[in-house]
Amino acid sequence: MTANELRSKYIEFFKSKNHVEISGQSLIPENDPSVLFTTAGMHPLVPYLLGEKHPAGTRLTDYQKCIRTGDIDEVGDPSHLTCFEMLGNWSLGDYFKKESIGFSYEFLTSPKWLGLDPRKISVTVFAGDDNAPRDEEAATYWKENGMPEDKIAYLPASDNWWAAGPTGPCGPDTEIFYWVGEGLPPAGSNKGTDSENWMEIWNNVFMQYNRVDEKTLVPLPKKNVDTGMGLERTNCILQGKTSVYLTEVFQPIIAKIEELSSYKYGTDAEKDRSVRIIADHSRSAVFILGDQKGVSPSNVGAGYVLRRLIRRAVRHGMKLGIEKNFLAEIAQAVIENFKCAYPELEQNKEKIFTELSAEENKFRDTLRKGEAEFQKLLPNLMKNPKKEISGKIAFRLYDTFGFPLELTQELGAENGFTVDVEGFKEAERKHQEASKTQDAGAAKGGLAEQSDTTTKYHTATHLLQQALVNVLGDKVAQKGSNITNERMRFDFTFDRPMTKEEIQKVEDIVNEQIKKDLPVTMEVMPLEKAKAEGARALFTNKYGEDVKVYTIGEKDNWFSKEVCGGPHVQHTAQIGEFKIQKEQSSSAGVRRIRAVISGGLPLEK
């Protein structure tokens, strides 16, 4: 079974169980400052897991592209990935543990679907603690589906408890594992007794409590199920492969790397590692650049992660002897492999090629400058009797000149020096603290704070977008937004700096709509109807899918109409005074506005 077949079968199965297929969303989270990228399939569904009604109903399924950067330095081994796909299904106050467990087991073991050997499946459930009892309910339903007692491991909250944060929705989960050892698992073998030979493929989260404080859990009146299956891992298991890089997900990309480098994958351990890094990082870069809200390489936030991925790939290409620019050629293989599931990659391919080539050129120039700088430092370094390059110097070469640590180590070794690697890592850690995301725990999700202030800012982005179009023209399109309780950041396509007069005019238009106290209304309708009515959207949703359309103004005389997931104020006077603080470049062809709001009427509960 191929990855494409697995993806289709998953959706087909859950549609047969009365789930509605919804569109996967952007890699760049909407109005969530807690993470730089969409880290799990549940991420775009946060408002609905917190109680908002979803336009498609209470049973949902989709596939979602994700990026996790916490393991970036581990990428290169046979299993770690930066970019991956999650297959998900959700119950929003509909079915609960019995049906969720039954669906999962049927999909995995039925010959009609995946047909996996039940003897090679084991599960974990929550063991219980002082705050919540052992999840006997989940264990019982597993046994009813034929799971032997010795294949059920009862593990603590650190393994089998999901939480939105210190307070809020939470509950036990059950994780599903597949045997990757030789033959059949021995009696008594499960994730609790043998962690090496069991690979996690699916996680079912049961949100059944609300955490009031550290010691108080209150049952939720509406219980949700949130599940996620890793496509690449499951695909690997179905094909009996020992590594995700040996499946057709990566093989066309690796074939292109082999062609460019004249190196045959599988003949040298260190070079194999470089091939895997190039394959993963180039795929990740293509997905980020080709996203409907794609960012460009930069020195901050998501752009910094993208730059790091591209430059690490280029560096390992050099290790394989590739001296020319090569990432655009690899990108073509990535696009060809994934364009059916993610048509935005094909639509944005010219941007992908241009950005990758430009960043490669910049990096190669950076390396030349960094090497020259190293040569300048060499006379003083030679005076050091310890023959050690400090972590501070190594990091300055990296941070200021983009010079990778391993290059400093190589040049240092040629001159008899070692490098203080721990000192380098400490300097890097301090530098990244400001922009690094809270990636820990992202595997089980992380819900963004949704306060009244962030709700006001979110509605203000709609006013700002329309005001920009009114002043600058229809070529303006949103490229992303980021909201905290203190400010909003809005990126949009435009090819020059705005004038002071244009900035003032935009600000005045937004404040005028706020003073008019326009109503904000929501209507659920098919995407095609929304488009026909003039609603602004990124239009990546599936044909026929129902969407939420937020209108600011009267029905027949509106100021703004957008397809959006919310949250929103009820009328614009609740927003308060709007002030643009700064207008600046974000990346090539993209401008960024930073703005604040103050005052405003309270939101109605």
Coordinates of C-alpha atoms in Angstrom, one line a residue:
M1 CA 0.0 0.0 0.0
T2 CA 1.3 3.4 -0.9
A3 CA 1.1 6.6 1.2
N4 CA -1.5 8.0 -1.3
E5 CA -3.6 4.8 -0.9
L6 CA -3.3 4.9 2.9
R7 CA -4.4 8.6 3.0
S8 CA -7.4 7.8 0.8
K9 CA -8.4 4.6 2.7
Y10 CA -8.3 6.5 6.0
I11 CA -10.6 9.2 4.7
E12 CA -12.9 6.7 3.0
F13 CA -13.1 4.6 6.2
F14 CA -14.2 7.5 8.4
K15 CA -16.6 8.9 5.8
S16 CA -18.2 5.4 6.0
K17 CA -18.6 6.0 9.7
N18 CA -20.5 9.3 9.1
H19 CA -17.5 11.6 9.4
V20 CA -17.3 14.6 7.1
E21 CA -14.0 15.2 5.3
I22 CA -12.7 18.7 6.0
S23 CA -9.7 20.5 4.5
G24 CA -6.3 20.4 6.1
Q25 CA -5.1 23.9 7.0
S26 CA -2.0 26.1 6.6
L27 CA 1.3 25.2 8.2
I28 CA 1.3 28.8 9.6
P29 CA -1.2 28.8 12.5
E30 CA -3.8 31.6 12.5
N31 CA -3.4 33.9 15.5
D32 CA -1.5 31.5 17.7
P33 CA 1.7 33.0 19.0
S34 CA 2.5 29.9 21.1
V35 CA 3.9 28.0 18.1
L36 CA 5.6 28.9 14.8
F37 CA 4.0 26.1 12.8
T38 CA 1.0 23.8 12.8
T39 CA 2.5 21.0 14.9
A40 CA -0.4 18.4 15.0
G41 CA -3.6 17.6 13.1
M42 CA -5.7 19.0 16.0
H43 CA -4.0 22.4 15.9
P44 CA -6.5 24.1 13.4
L45 CA -9.4 22.6 15.3
V46 CA -8.6 24.3 18.6
P47 CA -11.7 26.6 18.7
Y48 CA -14.0 23.6 18.1
L49 CA -12.4 21.4 20.7
L50 CA -13.0 24.3 23.1
G51 CA -16.7 24.4 22.3
E52 CA -17.3 26.4 19.1
K53 CA -19.6 24.7 16.6
H54 CA -17.9 23.4 13.5
P55 CA -19.7 24.1 10.2
A56 CA -19.3 20.5 9.1
G57 CA -20.9 19.0 12.2
T58 CA -19.7 16.8 15.1
R59 CA -17.8 14.0 13.2
L60 CA -14.8 15.2 11.2
T61 CA -11.8 13.6 9.4
D62 CA -8.9 15.1 7.5
Y63 CA -5.2 14.9 6.6
Q64 CA -2.9 17.7 7.8
K65 CA 0.7 18.7 6.9
C66 CA 2.7 19.5 10.1
I67 CA 6.1 20.8 11.0
R68 CA 7.9 20.1 14.3
T69 CA 11.3 21.7 14.9
G70 CA 12.1 20.3 18.4
D71 CA 14.0 17.3 16.8
I72 CA 15.7 19.2 14.0
D73 CA 19.2 18.1 15.2
E74 CA 18.1 14.4 15.4
V75 CA 16.9 14.5 11.8
G76 CA 19.4 12.3 9.8
D77 CA 18.6 9.0 11.6
P78 CA 16.2 6.6 9.9
S79 CA 13.1 7.8 11.7
H80 CA 13.0 11.5 12.7
L81 CA 11.2 13.9 10.4
T82 CA 10.7 17.7 10.5
C83 CA 7.8 17.7 8.1
F84 CA 5.1 14.9 8.4
E85 CA 1.5 14.2 7.7
M86 CA -1.2 13.5 10.3
L87 CA -4.4 11.6 9.6
G88 CA -7.1 12.6 12.0
N89 CA -10.6 12.0 13.1
W90 CA -12.7 13.9 15.7
S91 CA -15.8 13.6 17.7
L92 CA -17.1 17.0 19.0
G93 CA -19.5 16.0 21.7
D94 CA -20.7 13.0 19.7
Y95 CA -19.3 9.5 20.3
F96 CA -16.6 8.7 22.9
K97 CA -14.3 5.9 24.0
K98 CA -16.2 2.8 22.9
E99 CA -16.7 4.0 19.3
S100 CA -13.3 5.6 19.0
I101 CA -11.5 2.4 20.0
G102 CA -13.7 0.3 17.9
F103 CA -13.1 2.4 14.8
S104 CA -9.3 2.4 15.3
Y105 CA -9.2 -1.4 15.8
E106 CA -11.4 -2.1 12.8
F107 CA -9.4 0.2 10.5
L108 CA -6.1 -1.3 11.5
T109 CA -7.0 -5.0 11.4
S110 CA -9.9 -5.5 9.0
P111 CA -8.8 -7.1 5.7
K112 CA -11.0 -4.5 4.0
W113 CA -8.9 -1.7 5.3
L114 CA -5.3 -2.1 6.5
G115 CA -5.3 -5.8 7.5
L116 CA -2.6 -5.6 10.1
D117 CA -1.8 -8.6 12.2
P118 CA -3.7 -8.2 15.5
R119 CA -1.0 -10.2 17.3
K120 CA 1.5 -7.3 16.5
I121 CA -0.7 -4.6 18.0
S122 CA -0.5 -3.4 21.6
V123 CA -1.9 -0.3 23.4
T124 CA -1.3 1.9 26.4
V125 CA -3.9 3.4 28.7
F126 CA -3.8 5.8 31.6
A127 CA -2.7 4.1 34.8
G128 CA -4.4 6.6 37.2
D129 CA -3.0 8.9 39.8
D130 CA -4.2 11.1 42.7
N131 CA -6.1 13.4 40.3
A132 CA -7.9 10.9 38.1
P133 CA -8.7 7.2 38.2
R134 CA -7.2 4.4 36.0
D135 CA -8.9 4.4 32.6
E136 CA -10.6 1.0 33.0
E137 CA -13.2 2.1 30.5
A138 CA -10.7 2.4 27.7
A139 CA -9.1 -0.9 28.7
T140 CA -12.5 -2.7 28.8
Y141 CA -13.3 -1.5 25.2
W142 CA -9.9 -2.7 24.0
K143 CA -10.6 -6.1 25.5
E144 CA -14.0 -6.2 23.9
N145 CA -12.3 -5.7 20.6
G146 CA -10.0 -8.7 21.2
M147 CA -6.9 -7.1 22.8
P148 CA -5.3 -9.5 25.2
E149 CA -4.6 -8.3 28.7
D150 CA -0.8 -8.7 28.3
K151 CA -0.9 -6.3 25.3
I152 CA -2.4 -3.5 27.4
A153 CA 0.2 -1.4 29.3
Y154 CA -1.0 1.0 32.1
L155 CA 1.3 4.0 32.0
P156 CA 1.4 7.3 34.0
A157 CA 0.2 10.7 33.1
S158 CA 3.6 11.6 31.5
D159 CA 2.8 9.0 28.8
N160 CA -1.0 8.8 28.7
W161 CA -2.5 12.1 29.7
W162 CA -3.3 15.0 27.4
A163 CA -3.7 18.6 28.6
A164 CA -4.4 21.9 26.9
G165 CA -2.3 23.6 29.5
P166 CA -2.1 24.3 33.3
T167 CA -5.9 24.7 33.2
G168 CA -8.6 23.8 30.7
P169 CA -9.7 20.7 28.7
C170 CA -7.7 17.5 29.4
G171 CA -8.1 13.8 29.8
P172 CA -6.5 10.4 29.3
D173 CA -5.4 9.0 26.0
T174 CA -4.8 5.6 24.6
E175 CA -1.8 5.1 22.2
I176 CA -1.6 2.3 19.7
F177 CA 1.7 0.6 18.9
Y178 CA 2.9 -1.9 16.2
W179 CA 5.6 -4.6 16.7
V180 CA 8.7 -3.8 14.6
G181 CA 10.9 -6.6 16.1
E182 CA 11.7 -10.0 14.6
G183 CA 8.9 -12.5 14.3
L184 CA 6.0 -12.2 16.6
P185 CA 6.1 -10.4 20.0
P186 CA 6.8 -12.7 23.0
A187 CA 4.1 -13.2 25.6
G188 CA 3.9 -10.3 28.0
S189 CA 5.5 -7.9 25.6
N190 CA 4.0 -4.4 25.3
K191 CA 5.2 -0.8 25.3
G192 CA 5.5 -0.9 29.1
T193 CA 7.9 -4.0 29.1
D194 CA 9.7 -3.4 25.8
S195 CA 9.9 0.2 24.5
E196 CA 12.4 -0.6 21.8
N197 CA 10.4 -2.9 19.5
W198 CA 7.0 -1.1 19.6
M199 CA 6.4 1.9 17.3
E200 CA 3.6 4.3 18.0
I201 CA 1.2 4.8 15.1
W202 CA -2.0 6.3 16.5
N203 CA -3.0 8.3 19.5
N204 CA -6.7 8.7 20.7
V205 CA -7.2 11.5 23.1
F206 CA -10.3 11.5 25.3
M207 CA -11.1 15.1 26.5
Q208 CA -13.4 14.4 29.4
Y209 CA -12.3 16.8 32.2
N210 CA -11.8 20.5 32.7
R211 CA -8.8 21.3 35.0
V212 CA -9.8 24.1 37.3
D213 CA -6.5 24.1 39.2
E214 CA -3.6 21.8 40.0
K215 CA -5.7 19.4 42.1
T216 CA -9.2 19.9 40.7
L217 CA -10.7 18.1 37.7
V218 CA -14.3 18.6 36.8
P219 CA -16.1 16.4 34.2
L220 CA -16.8 18.2 31.0
P221 CA -20.5 18.3 30.0
K222 CA -19.4 17.8 26.3
K223 CA -16.7 15.2 25.8
N224 CA -14.5 15.2 22.7
V225 CA -12.3 12.7 20.9
D226 CA -9.1 13.9 19.1
T227 CA -7.0 11.3 17.2
G228 CA -3.9 11.4 15.2
M229 CA -2.2 8.8 13.0
G230 CA 1.3 9.4 11.6
L231 CA 1.1 8.7 7.8
E232 CA 4.8 8.1 7.2
R233 CA 5.2 5.7 10.1
T234 CA 2.1 3.7 9.3
N235 CA 3.1 3.6 5.6
C236 CA 6.5 2.3 6.6
I237 CA 5.0 -0.5 8.7
L238 CA 2.5 -1.5 6.0
Q239 CA 5.4 -1.9 3.5
G240 CA 7.6 -3.8 6.0
K241 CA 10.3 -1.2 5.7
T242 CA 12.9 -0.5 8.4
S243 CA 12.9 3.3 7.7
V244 CA 10.5 5.9 6.4
Y245 CA 13.2 6.9 3.9
L246 CA 12.9 3.6 2.1
T247 CA 9.2 4.2 1.2
E248 CA 8.0 6.0 -1.9
V249 CA 7.4 9.1 0.2
F250 CA 11.1 9.7 0.1
Q251 CA 12.6 7.5 -2.6
P252 CA 12.0 9.9 -5.6
I253 CA 13.7 12.6 -3.6
I254 CA 16.6 10.4 -2.7
A255 CA 16.9 9.3 -6.3
K256 CA 17.3 12.9 -7.4
I257 CA 20.0 13.4 -4.6
E258 CA 21.8 10.3 -5.9
E259 CA 21.7 11.7 -9.4
L260 CA 23.1 15.1 -8.4
S261 CA 25.8 13.7 -6.1
S262 CA 26.8 10.5 -7.9
Y263 CA 26.5 8.8 -4.5
K264 CA 24.4 5.6 -4.1
Y265 CA 22.3 5.7 -0.9
G266 CA 23.0 2.7 1.4
T267 CA 26.8 2.4 0.9
D268 CA 28.2 4.7 3.6
A269 CA 26.6 5.5 7.0
E270 CA 27.8 9.1 7.3
K271 CA 26.9 9.9 3.7
D272 CA 23.5 8.2 4.2
R273 CA 22.9 10.6 7.1
S274 CA 23.6 13.6 4.8
V275 CA 21.2 12.2 2.2
R276 CA 18.4 11.8 4.8
I277 CA 19.0 15.4 6.0
I278 CA 18.8 16.8 2.5
A279 CA 15.6 14.7 1.8
D280 CA 13.8 15.8 4.9
H281 CA 14.9 19.4 5.0
S282 CA 14.3 20.1 1.3
R283 CA 10.8 18.5 1.6
S284 CA 10.1 20.6 4.7
A285 CA 11.3 23.8 2.9
V286 CA 9.1 23.1 -0.1
F287 CA 6.0 22.6 2.1
I288 CA 6.8 25.8 4.0
L289 CA 7.5 27.9 0.9
G290 CA 4.6 26.4 -1.0
D291 CA 2.0 26.9 1.8
Q292 CA -0.9 29.2 1.2
K293 CA 0.5 31.4 3.8
G294 CA 4.1 30.5 3.0
V295 CA 6.9 32.5 4.7
S296 CA 10.3 33.4 3.3
P297 CA 13.8 32.8 4.8
S298 CA 14.6 35.4 7.4
N299 CA 16.4 35.8 10.7
V300 CA 13.3 35.5 13.0
G301 CA 10.5 33.2 13.8
A302 CA 9.3 30.7 11.1
G303 CA 11.6 32.4 8.5
Y304 CA 14.6 31.6 10.7
V305 CA 13.6 27.9 10.9
L306 CA 13.2 27.8 7.1
R307 CA 16.6 29.4 6.6
R308 CA 18.2 26.9 9.0
L309 CA 16.6 24.0 7.1
I310 CA 17.7 25.3 3.7
R311 CA 21.3 26.0 4.8
R312 CA 21.6 22.7 6.6
A313 CA 20.5 20.9 3.4
V314 CA 23.0 22.9 1.3
R315 CA 25.8 22.2 3.8
H316 CA 25.1 18.4 3.6
G317 CA 24.9 18.7 -0.2
M318 CA 28.4 20.1 -0.1
K319 CA 29.5 17.1 2.0
L320 CA 28.2 14.8 -0.8
G321 CA 30.2 16.8 -3.3
I322 CA 27.4 18.8 -4.9
E323 CA 29.0 22.2 -5.7
K324 CA 26.2 23.8 -7.8
N325 CA 22.8 25.1 -6.6
F326 CA 20.7 22.0 -6.4
L327 CA 17.6 22.5 -4.1
A328 CA 15.3 23.7 -6.9
E329 CA 15.9 20.4 -8.7
I330 CA 15.1 18.4 -5.6
A331 CA 12.1 20.7 -5.0
Q332 CA 10.7 19.6 -8.4
A333 CA 10.8 15.9 -7.3
V334 CA 9.0 16.9 -4.0
I335 CA 6.3 18.8 -5.9
E336 CA 5.8 16.0 -8.3
N337 CA 5.4 13.5 -5.5
F338 CA 2.9 15.5 -3.4
K339 CA 1.0 17.8 -5.8
C340 CA -2.1 15.6 -5.9
A341 CA -2.6 15.7 -2.1
Y342 CA -1.3 19.3 -1.8
P343 CA -2.1 21.2 -5.0
E344 CA -0.7 24.5 -3.5
L345 CA 2.8 23.1 -4.1
E346 CA 2.3 23.1 -7.9
Q347 CA 0.5 26.4 -7.8
N348 CA 3.4 28.1 -5.9
K349 CA 6.3 26.2 -7.6
E350 CA 7.9 29.3 -9.2
K351 CA 8.0 31.0 -5.8
I352 CA 9.5 27.8 -4.3
F353 CA 12.2 27.6 -7.0
T354 CA 13.1 31.3 -6.8
E355 CA 13.3 31.4 -3.0
L356 CA 15.4 28.3 -2.7
S357 CA 17.9 29.4 -5.4
A358 CA 18.2 32.9 -3.8
E359 CA 18.8 31.4 -0.4
E360 CA 21.4 29.0 -1.7
N361 CA 23.3 31.9 -3.5
K362 CA 23.1 33.9 -0.3
F363 CA 24.4 31.0 1.8
R364 CA 27.3 30.2 -0.6
D365 CA 28.3 33.9 -0.4
T366 CA 28.0 33.8 3.3
L367 CA 30.3 30.8 3.5
R368 CA 33.0 32.6 1.5
K369 CA 32.7 35.6 3.9
G370 CA 32.8 33.4 6.9
E371 CA 35.9 31.6 5.8
A372 CA 37.6 35.0 5.2
E373 CA 36.6 36.1 8.7
F374 CA 38.0 32.9 10.1
Q375 CA 41.3 33.6 8.4
K376 CA 41.3 37.1 10.0
L377 CA 40.8 35.5 13.4
L378 CA 43.5 32.9 13.0
P379 CA 46.5 34.9 14.1
N380 CA 44.9 35.7 17.5
L381 CA 43.6 32.1 17.8
M382 CA 47.1 30.8 17.3
K383 CA 48.2 32.6 20.5
N384 CA 45.8 30.5 22.6
P385 CA 47.9 27.8 24.3
K386 CA 44.8 25.6 24.8
K387 CA 44.3 25.4 21.0
E388 CA 40.6 25.8 21.6
I389 CA 38.1 28.0 19.7
S390 CA 35.6 29.3 22.3
G391 CA 31.9 28.7 21.9
K392 CA 31.4 32.4 21.9
I393 CA 33.6 32.9 18.8
A394 CA 32.2 29.9 17.0
F395 CA 28.6 31.2 17.6
R396 CA 29.5 34.7 16.4
L397 CA 30.8 33.1 13.2
Y398 CA 27.5 31.3 12.9
D399 CA 25.2 34.1 14.0
T400 CA 26.9 37.0 12.2
F401 CA 28.2 35.2 9.1
G402 CA 26.0 32.1 8.9
F403 CA 29.1 29.9 9.3
P404 CA 28.0 26.4 10.4
L405 CA 29.6 25.0 13.5
E406 CA 30.9 21.9 11.6
L407 CA 32.7 24.2 9.2
T408 CA 34.4 26.0 12.1
Q409 CA 35.4 22.6 13.5
E410 CA 36.8 21.5 10.1
L411 CA 38.8 24.7 9.6
G412 CA 39.9 24.6 13.2
A413 CA 41.1 21.0 12.9
E414 CA 43.1 21.9 9.9
N415 CA 45.0 24.3 12.1
G416 CA 45.2 22.1 15.2
F417 CA 42.2 23.6 17.1
T418 CA 39.2 22.0 18.8
V419 CA 36.0 23.9 19.3
D420 CA 34.1 24.4 22.6
V421 CA 30.9 22.8 21.3
E422 CA 29.0 23.0 24.7
G423 CA 29.9 26.7 24.8
F424 CA 28.5 27.1 21.3
K425 CA 25.2 25.3 22.2
E426 CA 24.8 27.5 25.3
A427 CA 25.3 30.7 23.2
E428 CA 22.8 29.4 20.6
R429 CA 20.3 28.5 23.2
K430 CA 20.3 32.0 24.7
H431 CA 20.0 33.5 21.3
Q432 CA 17.0 31.4 20.3
E433 CA 15.0 31.8 23.5
A434 CA 13.3 34.9 22.3
S435 CA 12.0 33.3 19.1
K436 CA 11.9 29.6 19.9
T437 CA 8.5 28.0 20.2
Q438 CA 7.1 26.0 23.0
D439 CA 7.6 22.8 21.0
A440 CA 7.8 20.5 24.0
G441 CA 4.5 18.6 24.3
A442 CA 3.4 19.7 20.9
A443 CA 2.9 16.0 19.9
K444 CA -0.2 16.0 22.0
G445 CA -1.2 19.5 21.2
G446 CA -1.0 23.0 22.7
L447 CA -4.0 25.2 22.8
A448 CA -3.6 28.9 22.2
E449 CA -5.0 31.4 24.7
Q450 CA -8.2 32.9 23.4
S451 CA -8.9 36.0 25.5
D452 CA -11.3 38.9 24.8
T453 CA -8.3 41.0 23.7
T454 CA -7.1 38.5 21.1
T455 CA -10.7 38.2 19.8
K456 CA -10.8 42.0 19.3
Y457 CA -7.4 41.9 17.5
H458 CA -8.6 39.0 15.3
T459 CA -11.6 41.0 14.1
A460 CA -9.4 44.0 13.6
T461 CA -7.3 42.0 11.1
H462 CA -10.4 41.8 8.9
L463 CA -10.9 45.5 9.0
L464 CA -7.2 46.1 8.3
Q465 CA -7.2 43.8 5.3
Q466 CA -10.1 45.5 3.7
A467 CA -8.7 48.9 4.4
L468 CA -5.4 47.9 2.8
V469 CA -7.3 46.8 -0.3
N470 CA -9.2 50.1 -0.4
V471 CA -6.0 52.1 -0.2
L472 CA -3.5 50.0 -2.1
G473 CA -5.6 48.0 -4.5
D474 CA -6.6 44.4 -5.1
K475 CA -3.1 43.1 -5.4
V476 CA -3.0 43.1 -1.6
A477 CA -3.5 39.6 -0.1
Q478 CA -3.0 38.4 3.5
K479 CA 0.1 36.3 4.0
G480 CA -0.3 35.6 7.6
S481 CA -1.1 37.2 11.0
N482 CA 0.2 36.8 14.5
I483 CA -1.7 38.0 17.6
T484 CA -0.9 38.3 21.3
N485 CA -2.7 40.1 24.1
E486 CA -0.3 43.0 23.5
R487 CA -0.3 43.5 19.7
M488 CA -1.2 42.3 16.2
R489 CA 1.1 41.6 13.3
F490 CA -0.3 41.4 9.8
D491 CA 1.7 40.3 6.7
F492 CA 0.4 41.1 3.2
T493 CA 1.7 41.1 -0.4
F494 CA 2.9 44.4 -1.7
D495 CA 5.9 45.4 -3.6
R496 CA 7.0 48.6 -2.0
P497 CA 7.0 50.5 1.4
M498 CA 3.7 52.3 2.1
T499 CA 3.9 56.1 2.3
K500 CA 3.0 57.9 5.5
E501 CA -0.1 59.2 3.9
E502 CA -1.2 55.6 2.9
I503 CA -0.5 54.3 6.4
Q504 CA -2.6 57.2 7.9
K505 CA -5.4 56.6 5.5
V506 CA -5.6 52.9 6.3
E507 CA -5.6 53.6 10.0
D508 CA -8.4 56.2 9.6
I509 CA -10.5 53.8 7.6
V510 CA -10.2 51.1 10.3
N511 CA -11.1 53.5 13.1
E512 CA -14.0 54.8 11.0
Q513 CA -15.5 51.3 10.8
I514 CA -15.0 50.9 14.6
K515 CA -16.8 54.2 15.3
K516 CA -19.7 53.2 13.1
D517 CA -20.2 50.2 15.5
L518 CA -21.0 47.8 12.6
P519 CA -22.6 44.5 13.4
V520 CA -20.4 41.3 13.0
T521 CA -22.4 38.4 11.8
M522 CA -21.6 34.8 10.9
E523 CA -23.3 32.5 8.4
V524 CA -22.5 28.9 7.4
M525 CA -22.6 28.3 3.7
P526 CA -20.9 26.2 0.9
L527 CA -17.5 27.7 -0.2
E528 CA -18.8 28.3 -3.7
K529 CA -21.7 30.4 -2.4
A530 CA -19.2 32.4 -0.2
K531 CA -17.0 33.1 -3.2
A532 CA -20.1 34.1 -5.3
E533 CA -21.1 36.6 -2.6
G534 CA -17.6 38.2 -2.7
A535 CA -16.2 36.7 0.5
R536 CA -12.4 36.9 0.8
A537 CA -10.6 33.6 1.4
L538 CA -7.5 31.6 0.6
F539 CA -9.8 29.1 -1.2
T540 CA -8.0 26.0 -0.3
N541 CA -11.0 24.2 1.1
K542 CA -12.5 21.2 -0.6
Y543 CA -15.2 21.7 -3.2
G544 CA -18.7 21.6 -1.6
E545 CA -17.3 22.1 1.9
D546 CA -19.3 24.3 4.3
V547 CA -17.4 27.3 5.7
K548 CA -18.1 30.0 8.2
V549 CA -18.4 33.5 6.6
Y550 CA -18.0 36.5 8.8
T551 CA -19.6 39.8 7.6
I552 CA -18.8 43.2 9.1
G553 CA -21.5 45.6 8.3
E554 CA -25.1 45.3 7.1
K555 CA -26.0 42.3 4.9
D556 CA -26.5 44.4 1.7
N557 CA -23.9 47.1 2.6
W558 CA -21.0 45.3 4.1
F559 CA -17.5 46.6 4.7
S560 CA -15.7 43.2 5.0
K561 CA -16.7 39.6 4.2
E562 CA -14.3 36.7 4.9
V563 CA -14.2 33.0 5.2
C564 CA -12.7 32.4 8.7
G565 CA -12.8 30.2 11.8
G566 CA -13.2 33.0 14.3
P567 CA -13.2 34.2 17.1
H568 CA -14.9 37.6 16.6
V569 CA -16.5 40.5 18.4
Q570 CA -20.3 41.0 18.1
H571 CA -20.0 44.6 16.9
T572 CA -17.0 46.8 16.0
A573 CA -17.2 49.3 18.8
Q574 CA -16.0 46.5 21.1
I575 CA -12.6 46.7 19.4
G576 CA -11.5 50.1 20.6
E577 CA -9.0 52.5 19.0
F578 CA -6.7 51.1 16.3
K579 CA -3.1 52.4 15.9
I580 CA -0.5 51.3 13.4
Q581 CA 2.9 51.4 15.1
K582 CA 5.2 50.2 12.2
E583 CA 5.1 49.3 8.6
Q584 CA 8.1 47.4 7.3
S585 CA 9.4 44.7 5.0
S586 CA 8.8 41.1 6.0
S587 CA 10.4 39.4 3.0
A588 CA 10.6 39.9 -0.8
G589 CA 7.3 41.2 -2.0
V590 CA 5.7 41.0 1.5
R591 CA 5.1 43.9 3.9
R592 CA 4.4 43.7 7.6
I593 CA 2.2 46.0 9.8
R594 CA 2.4 46.0 13.6
A595 CA -0.6 47.6 15.3
V596 CA -2.2 47.9 18.7
I597 CA -5.7 48.5 20.0
S598 CA -6.9 50.2 23.2
G599 CA -10.2 50.6 25.0
G600 CA -13.3 49.3 23.4
L601 CA -16.6 48.0 24.8
P602 CA -16.7 44.6 26.7
L603 CA -17.6 41.5 24.8
E604 CA -21.0 40.0 25.3
K605 CA -20.8 36.5 26.9

